[in-house]
mmCIF file of C-alpha atoms in Angstrom:
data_model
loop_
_atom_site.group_PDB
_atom_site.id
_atom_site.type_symbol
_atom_site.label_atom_id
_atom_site.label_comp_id
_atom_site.label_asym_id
_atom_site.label_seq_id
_atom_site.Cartn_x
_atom_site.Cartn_y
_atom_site.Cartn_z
ATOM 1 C CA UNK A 859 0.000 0.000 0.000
ATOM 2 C CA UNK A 860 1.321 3.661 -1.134
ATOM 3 C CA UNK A 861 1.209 6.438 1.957
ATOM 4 C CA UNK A 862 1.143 9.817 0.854
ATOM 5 C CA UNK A 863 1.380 12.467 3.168
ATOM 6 C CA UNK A 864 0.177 15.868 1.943
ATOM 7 C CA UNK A 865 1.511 19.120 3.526
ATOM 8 C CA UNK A 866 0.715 17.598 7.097
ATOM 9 C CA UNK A 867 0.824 19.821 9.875
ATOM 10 C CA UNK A 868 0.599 18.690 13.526
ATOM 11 C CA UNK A 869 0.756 21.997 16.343
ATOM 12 C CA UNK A 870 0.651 21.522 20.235
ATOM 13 C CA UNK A 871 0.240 24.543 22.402
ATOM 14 C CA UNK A 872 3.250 27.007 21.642
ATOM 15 C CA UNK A 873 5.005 24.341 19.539
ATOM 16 C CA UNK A 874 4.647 23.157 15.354
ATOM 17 C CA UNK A 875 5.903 19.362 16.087
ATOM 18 C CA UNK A 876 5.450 18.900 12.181
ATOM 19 C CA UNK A 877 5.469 21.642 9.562
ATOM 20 C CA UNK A 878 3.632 20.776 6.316
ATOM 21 C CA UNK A 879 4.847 17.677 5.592
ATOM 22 C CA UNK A 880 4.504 16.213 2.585
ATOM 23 C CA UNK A 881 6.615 12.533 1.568
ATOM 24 C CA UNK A 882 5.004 9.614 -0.642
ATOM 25 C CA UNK A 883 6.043 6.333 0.650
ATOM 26 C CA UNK A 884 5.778 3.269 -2.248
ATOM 27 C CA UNK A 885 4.383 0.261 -1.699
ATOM 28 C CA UNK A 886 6.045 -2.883 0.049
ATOM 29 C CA UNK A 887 9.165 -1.157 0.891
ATOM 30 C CA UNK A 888 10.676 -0.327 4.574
ATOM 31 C CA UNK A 889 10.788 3.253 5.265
ATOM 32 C CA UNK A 890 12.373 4.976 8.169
ATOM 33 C CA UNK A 891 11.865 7.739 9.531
ATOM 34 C CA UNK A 892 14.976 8.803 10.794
ATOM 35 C CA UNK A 893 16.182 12.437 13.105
ATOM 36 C CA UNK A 894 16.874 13.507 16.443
ATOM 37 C CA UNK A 895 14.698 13.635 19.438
ATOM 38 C CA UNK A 896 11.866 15.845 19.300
ATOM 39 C CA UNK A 897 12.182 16.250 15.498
ATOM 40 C CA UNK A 898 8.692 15.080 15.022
ATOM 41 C CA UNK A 899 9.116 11.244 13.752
ATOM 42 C CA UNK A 900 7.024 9.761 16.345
ATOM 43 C CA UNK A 901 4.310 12.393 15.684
ATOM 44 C CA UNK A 902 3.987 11.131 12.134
ATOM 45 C CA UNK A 903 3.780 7.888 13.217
ATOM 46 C CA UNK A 904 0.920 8.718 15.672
ATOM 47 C CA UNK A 905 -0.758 10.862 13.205
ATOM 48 C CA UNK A 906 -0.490 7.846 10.613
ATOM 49 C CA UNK A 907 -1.674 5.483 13.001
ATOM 50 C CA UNK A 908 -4.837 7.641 13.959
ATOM 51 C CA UNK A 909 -3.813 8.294 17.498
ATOM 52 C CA UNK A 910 -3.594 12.452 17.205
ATOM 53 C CA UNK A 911 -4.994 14.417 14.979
ATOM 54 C CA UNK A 912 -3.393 16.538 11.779
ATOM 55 C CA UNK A 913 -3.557 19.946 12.470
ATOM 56 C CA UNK A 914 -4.003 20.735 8.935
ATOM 57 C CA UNK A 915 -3.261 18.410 5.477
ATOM 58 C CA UNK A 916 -4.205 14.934 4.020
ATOM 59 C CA UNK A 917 -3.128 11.590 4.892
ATOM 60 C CA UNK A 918 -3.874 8.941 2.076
ATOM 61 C CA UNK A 919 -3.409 5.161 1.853
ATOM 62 C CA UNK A 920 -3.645 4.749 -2.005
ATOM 63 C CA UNK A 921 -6.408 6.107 -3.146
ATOM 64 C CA UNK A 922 -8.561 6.666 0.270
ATOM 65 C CA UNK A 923 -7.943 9.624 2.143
ATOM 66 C CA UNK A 924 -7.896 8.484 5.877
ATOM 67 C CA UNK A 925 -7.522 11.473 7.583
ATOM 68 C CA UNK A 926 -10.058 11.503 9.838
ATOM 69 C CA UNK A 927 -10.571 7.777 9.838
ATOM 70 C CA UNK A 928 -10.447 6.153 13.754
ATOM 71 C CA UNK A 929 -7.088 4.267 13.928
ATOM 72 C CA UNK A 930 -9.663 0.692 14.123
ATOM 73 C CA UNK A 931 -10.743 1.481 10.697
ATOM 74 C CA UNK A 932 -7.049 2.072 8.752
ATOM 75 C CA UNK A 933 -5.766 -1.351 8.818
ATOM 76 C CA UNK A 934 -2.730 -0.364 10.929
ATOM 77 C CA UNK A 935 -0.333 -3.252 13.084
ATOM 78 C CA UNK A 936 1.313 -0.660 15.422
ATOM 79 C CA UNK A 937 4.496 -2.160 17.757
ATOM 80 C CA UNK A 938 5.529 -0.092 20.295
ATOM 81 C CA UNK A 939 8.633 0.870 22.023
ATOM 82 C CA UNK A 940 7.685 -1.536 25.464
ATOM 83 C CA UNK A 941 6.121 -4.322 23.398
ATOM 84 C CA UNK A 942 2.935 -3.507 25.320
ATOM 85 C CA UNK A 943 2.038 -6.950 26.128
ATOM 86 C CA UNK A 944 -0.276 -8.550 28.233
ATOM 87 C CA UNK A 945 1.036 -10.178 30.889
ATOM 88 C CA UNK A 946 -1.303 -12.675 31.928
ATOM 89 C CA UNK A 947 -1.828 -14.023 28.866
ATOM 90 C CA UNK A 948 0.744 -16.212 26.713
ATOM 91 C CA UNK A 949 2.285 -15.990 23.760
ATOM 92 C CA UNK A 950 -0.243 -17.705 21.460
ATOM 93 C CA UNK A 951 -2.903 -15.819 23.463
ATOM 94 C CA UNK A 952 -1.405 -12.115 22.561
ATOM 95 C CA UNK A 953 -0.604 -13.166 19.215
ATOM 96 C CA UNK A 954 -4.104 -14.139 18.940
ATOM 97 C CA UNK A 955 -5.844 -11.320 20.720
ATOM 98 C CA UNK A 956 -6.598 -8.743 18.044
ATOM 99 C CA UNK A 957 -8.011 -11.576 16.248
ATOM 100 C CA UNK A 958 -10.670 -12.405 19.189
ATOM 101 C CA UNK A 959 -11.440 -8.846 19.047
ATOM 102 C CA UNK A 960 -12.862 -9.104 15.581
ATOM 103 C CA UNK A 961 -14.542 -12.289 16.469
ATOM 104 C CA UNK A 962 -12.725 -14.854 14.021
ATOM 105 C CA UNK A 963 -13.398 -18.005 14.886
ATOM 106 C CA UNK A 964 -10.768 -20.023 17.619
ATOM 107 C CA UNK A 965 -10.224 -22.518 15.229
ATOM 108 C CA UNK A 966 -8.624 -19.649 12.401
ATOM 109 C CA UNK A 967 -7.646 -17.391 14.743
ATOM 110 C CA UNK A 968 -5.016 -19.585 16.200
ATOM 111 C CA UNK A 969 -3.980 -21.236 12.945
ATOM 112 C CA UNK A 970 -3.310 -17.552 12.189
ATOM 113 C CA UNK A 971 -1.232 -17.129 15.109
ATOM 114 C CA UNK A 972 0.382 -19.748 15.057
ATOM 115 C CA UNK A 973 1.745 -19.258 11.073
ATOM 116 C CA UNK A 974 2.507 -16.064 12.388
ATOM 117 C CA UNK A 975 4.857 -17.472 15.988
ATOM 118 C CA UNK A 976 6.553 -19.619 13.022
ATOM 119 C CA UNK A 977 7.517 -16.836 10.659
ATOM 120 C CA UNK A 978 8.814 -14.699 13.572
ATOM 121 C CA UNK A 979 10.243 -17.797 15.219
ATOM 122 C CA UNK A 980 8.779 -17.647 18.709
ATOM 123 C CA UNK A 981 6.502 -21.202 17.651
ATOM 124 C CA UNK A 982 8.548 -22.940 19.950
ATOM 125 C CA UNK A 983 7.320 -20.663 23.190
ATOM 126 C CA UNK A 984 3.327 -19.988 22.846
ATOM 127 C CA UNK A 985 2.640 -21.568 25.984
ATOM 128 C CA UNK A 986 4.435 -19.255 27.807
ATOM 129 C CA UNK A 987 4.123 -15.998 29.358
ATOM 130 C CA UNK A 988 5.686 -12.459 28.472
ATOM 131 C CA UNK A 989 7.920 -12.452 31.919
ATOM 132 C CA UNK A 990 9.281 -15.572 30.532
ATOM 133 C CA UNK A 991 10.524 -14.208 27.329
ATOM 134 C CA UNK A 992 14.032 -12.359 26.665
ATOM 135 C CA UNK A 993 13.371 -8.658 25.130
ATOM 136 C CA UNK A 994 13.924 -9.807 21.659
ATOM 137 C CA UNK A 995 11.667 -12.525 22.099
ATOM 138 C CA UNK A 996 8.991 -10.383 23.246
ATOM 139 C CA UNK A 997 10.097 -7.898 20.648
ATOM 140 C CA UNK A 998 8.896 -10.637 17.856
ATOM 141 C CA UNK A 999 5.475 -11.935 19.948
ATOM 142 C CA UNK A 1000 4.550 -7.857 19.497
ATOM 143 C CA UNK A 1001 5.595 -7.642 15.780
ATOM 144 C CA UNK A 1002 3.462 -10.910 15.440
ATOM 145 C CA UNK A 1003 0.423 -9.557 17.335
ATOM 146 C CA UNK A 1004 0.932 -6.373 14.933
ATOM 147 C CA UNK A 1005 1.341 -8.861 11.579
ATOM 148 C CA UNK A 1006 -1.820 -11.563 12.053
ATOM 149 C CA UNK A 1007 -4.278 -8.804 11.503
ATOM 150 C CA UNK A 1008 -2.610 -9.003 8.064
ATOM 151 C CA UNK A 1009 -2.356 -4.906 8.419
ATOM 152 C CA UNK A 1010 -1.914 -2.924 4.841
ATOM 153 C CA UNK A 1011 0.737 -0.391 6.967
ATOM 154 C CA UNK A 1012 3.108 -1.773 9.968
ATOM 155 C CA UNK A 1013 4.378 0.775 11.946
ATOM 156 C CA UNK A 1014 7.296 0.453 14.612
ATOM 157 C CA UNK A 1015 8.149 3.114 16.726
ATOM 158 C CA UNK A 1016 11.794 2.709 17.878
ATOM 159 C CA UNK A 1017 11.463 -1.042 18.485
ATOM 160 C CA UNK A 1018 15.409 -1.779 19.210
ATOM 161 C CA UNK A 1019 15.596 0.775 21.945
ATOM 162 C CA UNK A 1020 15.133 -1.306 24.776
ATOM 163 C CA UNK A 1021 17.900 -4.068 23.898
ATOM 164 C CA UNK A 1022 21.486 -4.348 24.334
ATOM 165 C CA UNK A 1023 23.716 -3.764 21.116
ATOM 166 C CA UNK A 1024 24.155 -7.242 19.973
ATOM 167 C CA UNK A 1025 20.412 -8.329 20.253
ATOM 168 C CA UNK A 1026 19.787 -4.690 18.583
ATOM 169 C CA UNK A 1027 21.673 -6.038 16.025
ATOM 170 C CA UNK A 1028 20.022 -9.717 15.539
ATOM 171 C CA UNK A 1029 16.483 -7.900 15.370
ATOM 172 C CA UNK A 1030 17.132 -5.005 13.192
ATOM 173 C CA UNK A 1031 18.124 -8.134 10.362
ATOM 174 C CA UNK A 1032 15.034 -9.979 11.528
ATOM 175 C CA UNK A 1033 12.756 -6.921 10.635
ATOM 176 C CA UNK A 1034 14.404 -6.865 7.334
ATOM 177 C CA UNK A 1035 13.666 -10.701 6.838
ATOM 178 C CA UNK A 1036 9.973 -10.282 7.999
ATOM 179 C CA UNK A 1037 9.341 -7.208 6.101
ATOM 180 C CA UNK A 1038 10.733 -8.769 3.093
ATOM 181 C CA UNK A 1039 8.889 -11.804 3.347
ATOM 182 C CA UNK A 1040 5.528 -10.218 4.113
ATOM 183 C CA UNK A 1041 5.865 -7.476 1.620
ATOM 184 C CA UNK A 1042 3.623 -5.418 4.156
ATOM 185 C CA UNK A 1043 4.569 -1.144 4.089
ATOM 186 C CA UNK A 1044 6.340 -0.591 7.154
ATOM 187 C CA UNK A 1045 7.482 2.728 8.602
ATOM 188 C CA UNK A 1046 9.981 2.349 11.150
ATOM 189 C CA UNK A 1047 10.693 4.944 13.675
ATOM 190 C CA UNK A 1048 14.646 5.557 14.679
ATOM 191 C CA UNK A 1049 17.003 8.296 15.730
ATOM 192 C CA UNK A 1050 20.130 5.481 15.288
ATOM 193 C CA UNK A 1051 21.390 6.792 11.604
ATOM 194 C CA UNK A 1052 23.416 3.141 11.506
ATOM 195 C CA UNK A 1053 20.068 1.245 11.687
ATOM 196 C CA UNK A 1054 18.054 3.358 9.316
ATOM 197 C CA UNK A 1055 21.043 2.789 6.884
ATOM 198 C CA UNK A 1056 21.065 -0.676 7.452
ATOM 199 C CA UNK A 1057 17.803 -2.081 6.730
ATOM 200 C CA UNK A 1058 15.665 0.409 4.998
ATOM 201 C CA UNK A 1059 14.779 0.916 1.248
ATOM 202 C CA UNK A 1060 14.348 4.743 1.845
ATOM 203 C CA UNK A 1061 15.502 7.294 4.401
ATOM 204 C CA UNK A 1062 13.145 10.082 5.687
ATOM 205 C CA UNK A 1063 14.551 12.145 7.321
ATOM 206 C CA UNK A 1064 13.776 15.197 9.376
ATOM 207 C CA UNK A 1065 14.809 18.367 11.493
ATOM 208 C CA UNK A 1066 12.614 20.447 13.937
ATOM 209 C CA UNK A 1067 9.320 19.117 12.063
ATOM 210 C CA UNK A 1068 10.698 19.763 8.449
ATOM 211 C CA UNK A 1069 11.695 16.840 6.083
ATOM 212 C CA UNK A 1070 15.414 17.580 5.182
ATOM 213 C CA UNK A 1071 15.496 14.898 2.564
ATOM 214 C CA UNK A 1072 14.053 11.665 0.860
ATOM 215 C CA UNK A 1073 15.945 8.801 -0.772
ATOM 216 C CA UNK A 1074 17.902 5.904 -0.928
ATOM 217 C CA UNK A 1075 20.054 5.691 1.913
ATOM 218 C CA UNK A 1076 23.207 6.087 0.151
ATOM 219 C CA UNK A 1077 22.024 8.657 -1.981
ATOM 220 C CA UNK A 1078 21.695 10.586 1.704
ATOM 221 C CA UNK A 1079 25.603 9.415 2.510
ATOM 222 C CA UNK A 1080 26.724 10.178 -1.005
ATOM 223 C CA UNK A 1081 24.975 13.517 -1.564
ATOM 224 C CA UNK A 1082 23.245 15.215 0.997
ATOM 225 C CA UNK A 1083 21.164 17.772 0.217
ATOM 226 C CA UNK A 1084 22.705 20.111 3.101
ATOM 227 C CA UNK A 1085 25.077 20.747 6.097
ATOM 228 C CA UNK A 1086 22.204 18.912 8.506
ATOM 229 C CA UNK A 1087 22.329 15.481 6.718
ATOM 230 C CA UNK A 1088 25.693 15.499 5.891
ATOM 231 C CA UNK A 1089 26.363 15.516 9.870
ATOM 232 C CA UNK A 1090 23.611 13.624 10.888
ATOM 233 C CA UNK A 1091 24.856 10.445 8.719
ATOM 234 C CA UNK A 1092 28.344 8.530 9.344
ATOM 235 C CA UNK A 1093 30.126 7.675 12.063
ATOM 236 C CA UNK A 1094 33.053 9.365 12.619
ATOM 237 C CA UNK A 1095 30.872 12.212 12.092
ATOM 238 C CA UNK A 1096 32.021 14.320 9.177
ATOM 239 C CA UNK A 1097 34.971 16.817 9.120
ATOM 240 C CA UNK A 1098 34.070 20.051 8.935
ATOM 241 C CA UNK A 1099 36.516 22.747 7.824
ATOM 242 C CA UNK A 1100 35.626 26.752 8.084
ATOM 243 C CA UNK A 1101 36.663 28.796 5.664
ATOM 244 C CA UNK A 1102 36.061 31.552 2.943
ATOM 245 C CA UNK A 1103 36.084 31.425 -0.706
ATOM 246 C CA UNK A 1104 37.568 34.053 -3.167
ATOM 247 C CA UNK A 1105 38.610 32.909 -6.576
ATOM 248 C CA UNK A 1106 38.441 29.553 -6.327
ATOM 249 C CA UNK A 1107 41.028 29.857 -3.163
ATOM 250 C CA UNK A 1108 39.587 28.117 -0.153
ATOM 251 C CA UNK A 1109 41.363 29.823 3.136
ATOM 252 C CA UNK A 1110 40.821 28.698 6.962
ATOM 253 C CA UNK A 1111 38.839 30.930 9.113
ATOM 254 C CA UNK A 1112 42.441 31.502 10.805
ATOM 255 C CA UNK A 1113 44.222 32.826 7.602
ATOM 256 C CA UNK A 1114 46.938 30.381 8.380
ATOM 257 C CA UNK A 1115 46.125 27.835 5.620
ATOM 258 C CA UNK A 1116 44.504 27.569 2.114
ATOM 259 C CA UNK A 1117 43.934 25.419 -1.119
ATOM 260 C CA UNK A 1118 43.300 26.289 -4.913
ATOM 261 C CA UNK A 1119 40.984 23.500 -5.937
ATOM 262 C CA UNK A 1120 38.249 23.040 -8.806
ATOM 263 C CA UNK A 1121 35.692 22.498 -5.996
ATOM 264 C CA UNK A 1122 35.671 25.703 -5.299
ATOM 265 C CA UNK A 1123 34.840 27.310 -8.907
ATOM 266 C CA UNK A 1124 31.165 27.491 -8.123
ATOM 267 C CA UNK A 1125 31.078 29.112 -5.221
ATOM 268 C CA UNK A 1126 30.368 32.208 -4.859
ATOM 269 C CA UNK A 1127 33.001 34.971 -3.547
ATOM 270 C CA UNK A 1128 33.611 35.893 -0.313
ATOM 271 C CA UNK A 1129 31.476 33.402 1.300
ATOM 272 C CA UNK A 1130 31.473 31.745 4.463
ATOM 273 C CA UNK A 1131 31.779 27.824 3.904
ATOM 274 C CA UNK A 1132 32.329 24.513 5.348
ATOM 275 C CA UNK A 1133 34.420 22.256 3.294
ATOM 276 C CA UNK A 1134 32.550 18.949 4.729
ATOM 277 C CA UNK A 1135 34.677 15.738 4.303
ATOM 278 C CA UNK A 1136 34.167 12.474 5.146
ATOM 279 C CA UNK A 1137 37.037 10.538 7.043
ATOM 280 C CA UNK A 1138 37.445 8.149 4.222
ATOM 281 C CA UNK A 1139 37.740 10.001 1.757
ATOM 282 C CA UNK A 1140 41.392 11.899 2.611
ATOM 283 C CA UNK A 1141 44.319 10.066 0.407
ATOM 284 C CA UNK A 1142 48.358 10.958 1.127
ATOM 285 C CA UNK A 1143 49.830 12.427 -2.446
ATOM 286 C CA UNK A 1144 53.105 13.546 -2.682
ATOM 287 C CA UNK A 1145 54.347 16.464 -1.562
ATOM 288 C CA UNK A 1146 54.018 19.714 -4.236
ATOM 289 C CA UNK A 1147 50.680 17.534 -5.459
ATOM 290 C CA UNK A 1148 48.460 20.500 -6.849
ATOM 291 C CA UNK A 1149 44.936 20.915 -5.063
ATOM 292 C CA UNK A 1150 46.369 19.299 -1.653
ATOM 293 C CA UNK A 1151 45.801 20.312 2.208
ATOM 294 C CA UNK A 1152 49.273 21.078 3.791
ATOM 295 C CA UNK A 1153 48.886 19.380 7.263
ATOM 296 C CA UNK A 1154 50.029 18.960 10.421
ATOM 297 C CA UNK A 1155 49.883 14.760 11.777
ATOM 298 C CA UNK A 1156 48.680 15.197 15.287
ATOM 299 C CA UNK A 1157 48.302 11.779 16.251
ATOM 300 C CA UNK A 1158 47.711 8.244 14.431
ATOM 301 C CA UNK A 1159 45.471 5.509 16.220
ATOM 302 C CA UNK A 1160 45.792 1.649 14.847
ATOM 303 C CA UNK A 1161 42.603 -0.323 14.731
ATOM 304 C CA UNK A 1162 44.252 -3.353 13.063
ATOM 305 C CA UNK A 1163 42.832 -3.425 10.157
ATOM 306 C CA UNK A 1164 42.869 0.430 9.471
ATOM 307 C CA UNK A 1165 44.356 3.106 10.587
ATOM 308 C CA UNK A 1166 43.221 7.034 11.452
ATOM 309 C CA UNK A 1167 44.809 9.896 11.929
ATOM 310 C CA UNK A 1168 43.808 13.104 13.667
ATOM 311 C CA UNK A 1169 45.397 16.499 11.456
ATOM 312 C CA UNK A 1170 45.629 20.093 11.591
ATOM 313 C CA UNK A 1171 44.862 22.034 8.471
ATOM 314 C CA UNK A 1172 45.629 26.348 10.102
ATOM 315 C CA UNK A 1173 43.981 25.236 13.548
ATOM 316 C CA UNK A 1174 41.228 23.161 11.943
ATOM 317 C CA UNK A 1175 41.208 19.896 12.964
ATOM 318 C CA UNK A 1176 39.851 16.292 11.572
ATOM 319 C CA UNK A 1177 40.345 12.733 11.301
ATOM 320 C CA UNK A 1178 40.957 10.433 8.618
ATOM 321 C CA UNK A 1179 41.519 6.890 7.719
ATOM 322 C CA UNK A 1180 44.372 6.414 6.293
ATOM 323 C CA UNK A 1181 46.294 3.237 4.539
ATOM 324 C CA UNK A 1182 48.367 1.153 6.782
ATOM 325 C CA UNK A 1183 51.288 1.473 4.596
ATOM 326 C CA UNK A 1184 51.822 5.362 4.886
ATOM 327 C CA UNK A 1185 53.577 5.006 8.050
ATOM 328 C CA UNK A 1186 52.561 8.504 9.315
ATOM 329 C CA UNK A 1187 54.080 9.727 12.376
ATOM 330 C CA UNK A 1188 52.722 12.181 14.725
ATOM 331 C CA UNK A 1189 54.432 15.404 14.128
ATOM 332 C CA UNK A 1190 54.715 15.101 10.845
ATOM 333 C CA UNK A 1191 53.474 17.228 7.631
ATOM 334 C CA UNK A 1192 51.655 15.613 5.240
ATOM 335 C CA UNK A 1193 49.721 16.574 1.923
ATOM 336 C CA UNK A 1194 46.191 15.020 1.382
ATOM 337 C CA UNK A 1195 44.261 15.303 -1.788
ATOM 338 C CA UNK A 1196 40.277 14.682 -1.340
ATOM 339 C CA UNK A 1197 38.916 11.735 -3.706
ATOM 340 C CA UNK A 1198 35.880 12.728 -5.942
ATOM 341 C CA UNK A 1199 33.161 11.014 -3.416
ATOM 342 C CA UNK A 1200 33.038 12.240 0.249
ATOM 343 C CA UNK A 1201 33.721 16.072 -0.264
ATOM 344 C CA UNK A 1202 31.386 19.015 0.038
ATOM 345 C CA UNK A 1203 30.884 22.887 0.179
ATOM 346 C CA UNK A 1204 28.351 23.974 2.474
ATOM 347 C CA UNK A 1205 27.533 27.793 3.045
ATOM 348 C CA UNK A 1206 27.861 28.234 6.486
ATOM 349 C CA UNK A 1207 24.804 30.160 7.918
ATOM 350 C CA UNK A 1208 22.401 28.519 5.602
ATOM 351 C CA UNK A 1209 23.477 24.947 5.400
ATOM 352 C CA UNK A 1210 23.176 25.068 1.371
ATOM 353 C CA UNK A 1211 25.133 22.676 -0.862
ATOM 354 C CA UNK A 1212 27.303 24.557 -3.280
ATOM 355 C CA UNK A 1213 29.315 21.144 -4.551
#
């Protein structure tokens, strides 16, 4: 099922949690929804799911504009961030309970169930209760619950939060392997920018109540659309160097450094920029190299496999993985030329992509 949101707008008292809104999410793919706290991801969610109110705008699934529909009548599974299960009852029990509630008969209703406990691979414990279960266990009893009403949208909002790194890890795949086999729409609700990359088709994601930009998740890492979702994705973070441009001349907010480079032809004189790289993307060229950074090495950290080193470029500083075979030493100068991918202008007070 297709979701289109059109120019939603959600305001509390003194605050615009979303500011028309407007995103068209395809059919059978795995969105997420993706920003900091209080950015206005779980409000969508909500507002998809029929729990709040839009302030103002549309909400259609396909064709049917289900704005004002109650949340029981837009064929929503909804998984929460606590599982929200029922303690008294067991597995097989909460997996069939939203079933009961629309009467199917016991007979289908736990065949249902049960198909379901299989393809999320909790079969094995339906006689038992929710304090029995590990998190990710009960983690897959709620995304079953949410799947038997065979939903047209599933929506998950920040469903890994609860569980320790490595089960985070196990259930962010298993969500990918349920989704896929299902083929159900699902929206799923993170501020962890290595899980939305991860498992998602397509990357919403937001600032302050504004979407900042739409696509592919690599498109995002490869070329974001501003200074706020270049930093927002990768980890290391990405560098970010002041300067000003005149003539194609980028020079350091200091005055103690600067580079001619065909990066900088577009850009507008006398501007105030960022020139955003990402780690991986510094290489060591030869000294006199043309359209190289003259830096300082002020440290170089082994990880076995890689290496990174921390520079000085005037008093800016960054970090950068480097090959293993450069042998940098710490107090040492160094050129580095930027490869074509991983390298951006940014104006500084607007967040604009020149390059």
């Amino acid at each position: 099922m297709q979701v289109r949101l059109n120019e939603v707008t959600k305001k509390f008292p003194g605050v615009t949690a979303v500011d028309t809104f407007s995103v068209t999410l395809p059919d059978g793919e795995l969105i997420c929804l993706l920003g900091p706290s209080g950015c206005g991801k779980s409000t969508i969610l909500n507002m998809l799911s029929g729990i709040i109110p839009v302030s103002g705008g549309e909400i259609f699934f396909d064709d049917d504009n289900v704005t004002k529909l109650p949340p029981e009548e837009r064929g929503i599974g909804l998984v929460f961030q606590n599982y929200a299960l029922y303690p008294h009852m067991t597995v097989l029990e909460n997996i069939c309970f939203p079933l009961e509630i629309k009467r199917v008969p016991k007979d289908e209703r736990v065949r249902r169930a049960t198909e379901m406990a299989r393809l999320v691979h909790v079969d094995k414990l339906l006689n038992r209760k929710p304090k029995e279960l590990s998190g990710g266990q009960q983690q897959r009893v709620a995304i079953a619950r949410a799947l038997v009403k065979e939903p047209r949208l599933l929506l998950l909002d920040e469903p890994l939060s609860n569980l320790d790194a490595r089960l985070r890890l196990e259930m962010r795949e298993e969500i990918r392997r349920i989704q896929l086999q299902t083929q159900v729409t699902t929206i799923f609700v993170t501020h962890d920018q290595e899980e939305a990359m991860s498992i998602s088709d397509k990357i919403v994601l937001m600032k302050d109540g504004v979407l900042q930009q739409y696509d592919a998740p690599q498109v995002l890492y490869d070329s974001p659309a501003n200074q706020f979702v270049a930093d927002f994705l990768g980890n290391p973070p990405i560098n970010n160097i002041p300067g000003v441009i005149s003539g194609g001349v980028f020079t350091t907010e200091d005055g103690k450094a600067s580079v001619a480079m065909k990066l900088f032809d577009s850009v507008p004189d006398g501007k105030k920029v960022n020139l955003s790289v990402r780690s991986e993307s510094f290489v060591v060229q030869p000294d006199g190299t043309p359209e190289t950074l003259r830096c300082l090495v002020t440290g170089v950290f082994k990880t076995g496999k890689e290496e990174m080193a921390s520079f000085t470029f005037g008093d800016a500083a960054f970090r950068a993985y480097i090959d293993l075979e450069e042998g940098l030493q710490t107090g040492q100068t160094v050129s580095l030329g930027l490869k074509k991918r991983g390298a951006f202008v940014f104006d500084r007070e607007s967040g604009v992509r020149y390059v």
